[in-house]
Amino acid sequence: MSHFETDSIRIQSRSNEREHSSPIFLTSSFTFDSAEEARAMFADEIPGNIYSRYANPNSTDLIEKVCAAEGTEAGIATASGMAAMFGSIASLLQQGDHILASRSLFGSTHQLLTRVFPKWGITSTYGDIADYQNWEKLLQPNTKMLFIETPSNPGLEIIDLEWAGKFAEAHNLILVVDNCFASPYLQQPAKWGAHIVTHSATKYIDGQGRVLGGLILGKSELIKEVQFFTRHTGPSISPFNAWILSKSMETLAVRMDRHCESALKVAQYFEGNSHLEAVKYPFLKSHPQHHLALKQMKAGGGIITLTLKGGVARAQRFIDQLQMISVTANLGDSRSIITHPASTTHSKLSQEERAKVGIADGLIRLSVGLEHVDDIIQDVEQAIAKSS
Ligand SMILES: *Cc1c(COP(=O)(O)O)cnc(C)c1O
């Protein structure tokens, strides 16, 4: 097998019951046939399940499917996307190390870099995407990691992965890419030299807003370090959540095709609307890094941003007029979802800091769902009209 659609459906473990669909292995531990087998498994001399904090057939299924999709050698599944972000940094860096990161990061990742890791002596510097010819100047003698998110949440900024791979290699940095917005179907950062790829599986991999989950994928030698860390600190995913996410991988390709097709139609429909200052979507020609999106993404993804004229007040009036689209903090769901970052997910940033990451007061993040595209357009259009 080698096609994305086939691997993400056909990779699965089996019990002895000849089941067709994978069972859920709700067990905390696994038995050994002998004392010698127990010894050998603990010593990593033979493979096998020991304890569900280390591995479980459901998490192994999920990891193998996503590894096949991403073209990575090995991986770890975690209880949430943030456990994956935290685990990848905490396991690979140590006190005194420095991270160079793209400024446009998921809100909690920003908190990790600015408030959590400095407590243990791991510091960070942000680079602006518009200025990445100058990132060399931001390196310090102790810089060990380049951490980027592309497309970024919610600004949809795109970083050239080929450049990032070469930059990391030239400066001996571990390149970590949060690939959540694109999903493993649209973009494979390892192809461009990423050493570690992280996911919030909560988003497109689940795709129906049911469970939290995360993934850390990459080269075996690095994942061994991550595995040591997660094995002994315990951010493991539950077998049930891993089962949900593994079953979800079976439909990721068809769901993403529809998300992308609808998002492009919505973006094209509203581009130029007189109530909007801007419409941003990676596969619109007007996107500032459109050429990069075409180069490294199979399609534009399911997220678009609309910037309403009239700032926070107008954005809030718009949200209150929506009839179908959900107002909630998730994304990548079968249901279309609207978020107003300036008053919610990014309210802790100053207006100036928000401007630096492309979040205007009137910016709305629309996660285009799987409903009929005409109904999504109609709901947005009527809410724009009623909020003016
Ligand atoms: C949601 C998200 C996360 C965090 O994932 P959780 O599963 O909510 O912990 C990290 N990065 C990005 C880009 C996200 O959208």
XYZ file of C-alpha atoms and ligand atoms in Angstrom:
403
model
C 0.000 0.000 0.000
C 1.177 3.531 -0.443
C -1.732 5.765 -1.329
C -2.914 8.064 1.445
C -6.562 6.952 1.116
C -5.667 3.250 1.262
C -3.203 3.405 4.149
C -5.479 5.534 6.287
C -8.240 2.942 5.871
C -6.362 -0.352 5.803
C -3.722 -0.001 8.529
C -5.172 -1.591 11.665
C -4.300 -4.063 14.358
C -6.374 -7.206 14.846
C -7.331 -9.260 17.853
C -7.983 -13.020 17.547
C -11.721 -12.533 16.974
C -11.673 -11.954 13.174
C -13.414 -8.588 13.629
C -13.566 -6.371 10.526
C -13.596 -2.994 12.238
C -10.974 -2.432 14.968
C -12.067 -3.151 18.524
C -11.306 -0.759 21.368
C -8.623 -2.111 23.658
C -9.823 -0.795 27.002
C -7.092 -2.325 29.078
C -4.481 -0.653 31.218
C -1.948 -3.450 30.887
C -1.072 -6.501 28.756
C -0.064 -9.959 29.936
C 3.215 -11.776 29.353
C 3.533 -15.463 28.476
C 6.510 -15.898 30.769
C 8.808 -14.113 33.145
C 11.442 -14.149 30.425
C 9.088 -12.461 27.934
C 8.281 -9.774 30.511
C 11.980 -9.138 31.075
C 12.728 -8.967 27.337
C 9.856 -6.567 26.612
C 10.853 -4.234 29.425
C 14.402 -4.334 28.114
C 13.138 -3.372 24.603
C 14.654 -6.577 23.219
C 11.317 -7.657 21.719
C 8.360 -5.493 20.681
C 4.977 -5.758 22.365
C 2.425 -3.964 24.476
C 3.249 -3.638 28.162
C 1.115 -0.909 29.666
C -1.236 1.617 28.059
C 0.782 4.608 29.277
C 3.557 3.307 26.954
C 1.463 2.102 24.005
C -1.876 0.481 23.194
C -3.094 -1.129 19.938
C -5.488 1.781 19.353
C -2.812 4.457 19.716
C -0.468 2.338 17.585
C -3.088 2.164 14.794
C -3.500 5.927 14.896
C 0.246 6.580 14.883
C 0.872 4.170 11.997
C -1.850 5.747 9.866
C -0.641 9.286 10.452
C 3.009 8.281 9.962
C 2.089 6.737 6.593
C 0.320 9.988 5.670
C 3.127 12.276 6.838
C 6.001 10.133 5.589
C 7.529 9.996 9.078
C 9.271 7.019 10.668
C 7.728 6.975 14.134
C 5.381 8.783 16.463
C 3.604 9.208 19.766
C -0.076 9.941 20.328
C -0.965 12.260 23.192
C -4.056 13.314 25.123
C -4.323 16.697 23.393
C -2.575 18.843 20.838
C -0.997 20.907 23.603
C 0.433 17.765 25.219
C 2.113 17.147 21.840
C 3.497 20.703 21.608
C 4.719 20.557 25.209
C 6.131 17.037 24.898
C 8.050 17.729 21.714
C 9.832 20.710 23.254
C 10.266 19.348 26.789
C 11.722 16.051 25.597
C 14.172 17.420 23.042
C 15.503 20.553 24.772
C 17.084 21.267 28.113
C 17.850 24.134 30.432
C 19.827 26.858 28.666
C 18.512 26.050 25.185
C 16.851 28.630 22.967
C 14.000 28.344 20.447
C 13.526 30.475 17.366
C 9.809 30.491 16.564
C 7.498 32.099 14.051
C 5.525 34.848 15.784
C 2.141 33.658 14.567
C 1.495 30.713 16.847
C -1.530 29.076 18.389
C -2.448 30.966 21.607
C -1.466 28.204 24.054
C 1.808 27.523 22.205
C 2.616 31.214 22.689
C 1.917 30.784 26.436
C 4.209 27.721 26.540
C 7.084 29.622 24.957
C 6.670 32.849 26.900
C 5.490 31.661 30.329
C 6.006 27.932 30.879
C 9.407 27.058 29.411
C 11.244 30.163 30.688
C 10.624 28.772 34.212
C 12.975 25.914 33.280
C 15.496 28.098 31.503
C 14.336 27.460 27.923
C 13.870 30.775 26.159
C 12.440 31.840 22.797
C 12.666 34.599 20.236
C 9.999 35.307 17.620
C 10.692 35.972 13.978
C 8.256 37.737 11.689
C 7.231 35.866 8.596
C 7.484 38.925 6.372
C 11.106 39.271 7.406
C 12.492 35.757 7.211
C 15.524 36.682 5.161
C 16.742 38.182 8.447
C 16.078 35.296 10.816
C 19.754 34.437 10.904
C 20.240 37.550 13.037
C 17.830 36.131 15.623
C 19.919 33.009 16.206
C 21.859 32.709 19.453
C 24.767 30.373 20.172
C 22.335 28.212 22.199
C 19.521 28.092 19.598
C 18.536 24.440 19.214
C 15.067 24.471 17.702
C 13.097 26.196 14.955
C 9.383 25.993 15.797
C 6.870 27.063 13.153
C 3.180 26.797 12.372
C 1.996 26.982 8.759
C -0.683 27.999 7.870
C -0.887 29.895 11.145
C -3.906 30.080 13.400
C -5.783 32.331 12.782
C -3.765 34.669 10.521
C -3.258 32.024 7.770
C 0.346 33.124 7.282
C 2.394 30.643 5.299
C 6.060 29.850 5.808
C 8.176 28.353 3.046
C 8.828 24.829 4.338
C 11.669 24.283 1.892
C 13.394 27.385 3.252
C 12.723 26.298 6.849
C 14.192 22.835 6.181
C 17.362 24.310 4.673
C 17.679 26.966 7.400
C 17.361 24.315 10.114
C 19.950 22.114 8.431
C 22.419 24.951 7.909
C 22.212 25.965 11.578
C 21.874 22.511 13.086
C 18.400 23.152 14.512
C 15.582 20.699 15.191
C 12.757 21.839 12.907
C 9.322 21.368 14.489
C 6.229 22.097 12.386
C 2.716 22.331 13.858
C 0.817 20.912 10.876
C -2.626 21.110 12.442
C -4.253 23.596 10.055
C -3.238 21.751 6.909
C -3.812 18.207 8.244
C -1.584 15.329 7.082
C -3.612 15.146 3.863
C -2.739 18.599 2.521
C 0.873 19.037 3.595
C 3.762 16.813 4.690
C 6.463 18.948 6.360
C 8.848 15.970 6.730
C 9.219 16.021 2.930
C 10.809 19.447 3.277
C 13.119 18.492 6.130
C 11.018 18.865 9.281
C 12.444 16.631 12.011
C 9.281 16.709 14.106
C 5.670 17.224 12.970
C 3.029 17.938 15.597
C -0.743 17.818 15.397
C -3.761 18.735 17.356
C -5.763 15.672 16.239
C -8.753 17.378 17.870
C -9.215 19.384 14.684
C -9.303 17.856 11.195
C -8.163 14.373 12.188
C -11.218 13.960 14.428
C -13.254 16.174 12.143
C -16.457 15.966 14.139
C -15.605 17.846 17.316
C -15.797 14.813 19.635
C -12.457 14.167 21.309
C -9.087 15.750 22.074
C -5.867 14.217 20.853
C -2.386 15.076 19.655
C 0.516 13.586 17.723
C 4.293 13.947 17.720
C 5.838 12.377 14.609
C 9.325 12.289 13.182
C 12.628 10.534 12.829
C 13.018 7.410 14.980
C 16.053 8.658 16.863
C 14.211 11.811 18.028
C 10.954 9.983 18.715
C 12.890 7.639 21.011
C 13.667 10.676 23.193
C 10.041 11.794 23.045
C 8.902 8.265 23.880
C 11.116 8.184 26.974
C 9.581 11.484 28.074
C 5.931 10.558 27.450
C 6.380 7.071 28.905
C 7.511 8.515 32.216
C 5.433 11.702 32.360
C 2.136 10.203 31.161
C 0.346 12.472 28.641
C -0.953 9.294 26.909
C -4.095 9.312 24.803
C -6.984 7.122 26.001
C -7.645 3.987 23.894
C -11.177 5.238 23.213
C -10.007 8.605 21.876
C -7.277 6.914 19.834
C -9.907 4.582 18.354
C -12.143 7.539 17.404
C -9.198 9.313 15.756
C -8.007 6.193 13.974
C -11.497 5.603 12.529
C -11.580 9.295 11.557
C -8.400 8.887 9.524
C -10.437 6.605 7.222
C -12.488 9.603 6.039
C -9.889 12.383 6.287
C -9.183 12.525 2.554
C -12.816 12.814 1.453
C -13.627 15.266 4.226
C -10.640 17.488 3.443
C -11.495 17.521 -0.269
C -14.945 18.865 0.573
C -13.720 21.317 3.256
C -11.232 22.764 0.750
C -13.668 22.905 -2.163
C -16.295 24.700 -0.061
C -13.816 27.053 1.634
C -12.500 28.181 -1.754
C -16.054 28.836 -2.970
C -16.918 30.829 0.176
C -13.685 32.846 -0.067
C -14.267 33.606 -3.764
C -17.886 34.555 -3.121
C -17.070 37.136 -0.427
C -13.829 38.545 -1.882
C -14.518 42.167 -2.796
C -17.689 42.434 -0.641
C -18.121 46.110 0.302
C -18.679 45.311 4.004
C -15.338 43.551 4.260
C -11.859 44.968 4.554
C -10.272 41.686 3.578
C -10.869 38.024 2.773
C -7.913 35.725 3.304
C -7.538 32.168 2.060
C -4.305 30.432 0.981
C -5.656 29.442 -2.445
C -6.936 32.940 -3.344
C -4.514 34.737 -5.680
C -4.697 37.753 -3.353
C -3.125 35.821 -0.446
C 0.350 37.318 0.140
C 2.005 33.871 0.163
C -0.262 32.280 -2.455
C 2.754 30.955 -4.389
C 3.965 29.093 -1.288
C 0.521 27.631 -0.668
C 0.518 26.270 -4.227
C 4.011 24.884 -3.771
C 3.561 23.027 -0.495
C -0.182 22.416 -0.008
C -2.431 20.101 -1.985
C -5.360 22.540 -1.493
C -6.071 25.642 0.559
C -7.533 24.058 3.700
C -10.858 24.623 5.403
C -10.244 27.921 7.192
C -10.811 31.402 5.826
C -10.713 34.775 7.545
C -13.085 37.639 6.860
C -12.296 41.102 8.222
C -15.448 43.129 8.739
C -15.398 46.902 8.493
C -16.400 48.323 11.873
C -14.022 46.587 14.306
C -14.964 44.592 17.399
C -18.534 45.945 17.674
C -19.383 45.014 14.094
C -17.787 41.584 14.437
C -19.825 40.886 17.558
C -23.069 42.095 15.919
C -22.283 39.830 12.958
C -21.762 36.801 15.197
C -25.039 37.434 17.017
C -26.928 37.389 13.703
C -25.722 33.955 12.568
C -28.525 31.425 12.271
C -26.752 28.149 11.478
C -23.004 28.549 11.935
C -21.823 27.632 15.450
C -20.077 30.126 17.693
C -17.489 27.989 19.461
C -13.726 27.708 19.873
C -13.068 24.509 17.899
C -12.249 24.196 14.193
C -11.975 21.488 11.570
C -15.436 20.179 12.449
C -18.147 18.922 10.087
C -20.149 21.895 11.392
C -19.120 25.365 10.246
C -17.726 27.393 13.125
C -17.056 31.082 13.654
C -14.565 32.526 16.128
C -13.708 36.164 16.841
C -10.050 35.951 17.930
C -9.662 39.576 19.122
C -12.302 39.123 21.841
C -11.681 35.428 22.649
C -8.654 33.246 21.765
C -6.266 36.197 21.369
C -7.808 38.670 23.834
C -4.766 38.351 26.136
C -2.536 39.905 23.470
C -2.390 43.707 23.188
C -3.885 45.275 20.066
C -0.349 45.955 18.868
C 0.714 42.336 19.383
C -2.415 41.182 17.565
C -1.664 43.496 14.644
C 1.805 41.915 14.364
C 0.236 38.501 13.813
C -2.396 39.801 11.421
C -5.418 39.801 13.728
C -7.481 42.919 13.090
C -10.315 43.824 15.488
C -12.920 42.936 12.886
C -11.299 39.628 11.874
C -13.516 36.566 11.949
C -12.160 33.026 11.592
C -14.531 30.801 9.658
C -13.958 27.060 9.757
C -15.906 25.940 6.712
C -17.798 22.747 7.535
C -19.371 20.004 5.478
C -22.885 21.490 5.224
C -24.051 22.470 1.712
C -21.847 25.382 0.659
C -24.844 27.492 -0.392
C -26.233 27.330 3.143
C -22.897 28.450 4.606
C -22.703 31.380 2.169
C -26.329 32.322 2.823
C -25.844 32.403 6.619
C -22.714 34.581 6.381
C -24.356 36.884 3.843
C -27.494 37.505 5.882
C -25.449 38.121 9.050
C -23.247 40.645 7.186
C -26.361 42.461 5.968
C -28.117 42.487 9.366
C -25.024 43.642 11.258
C -24.337 46.732 9.135
C -6.036 23.569 18.554
C -4.623 23.768 18.213
C -3.618 23.336 19.073
C -3.898 22.714 20.423
O -4.560 21.507 20.343
P -5.532 20.907 21.474
O -5.921 19.597 20.921
O -6.657 21.873 21.630
O -4.735 20.811 22.732
C -2.303 23.524 18.677
N -1.999 24.113 17.495
C -2.949 24.542 16.650
C -2.553 25.189 15.364
C -4.290 24.402 16.970
O -5.234 24.846 16.123
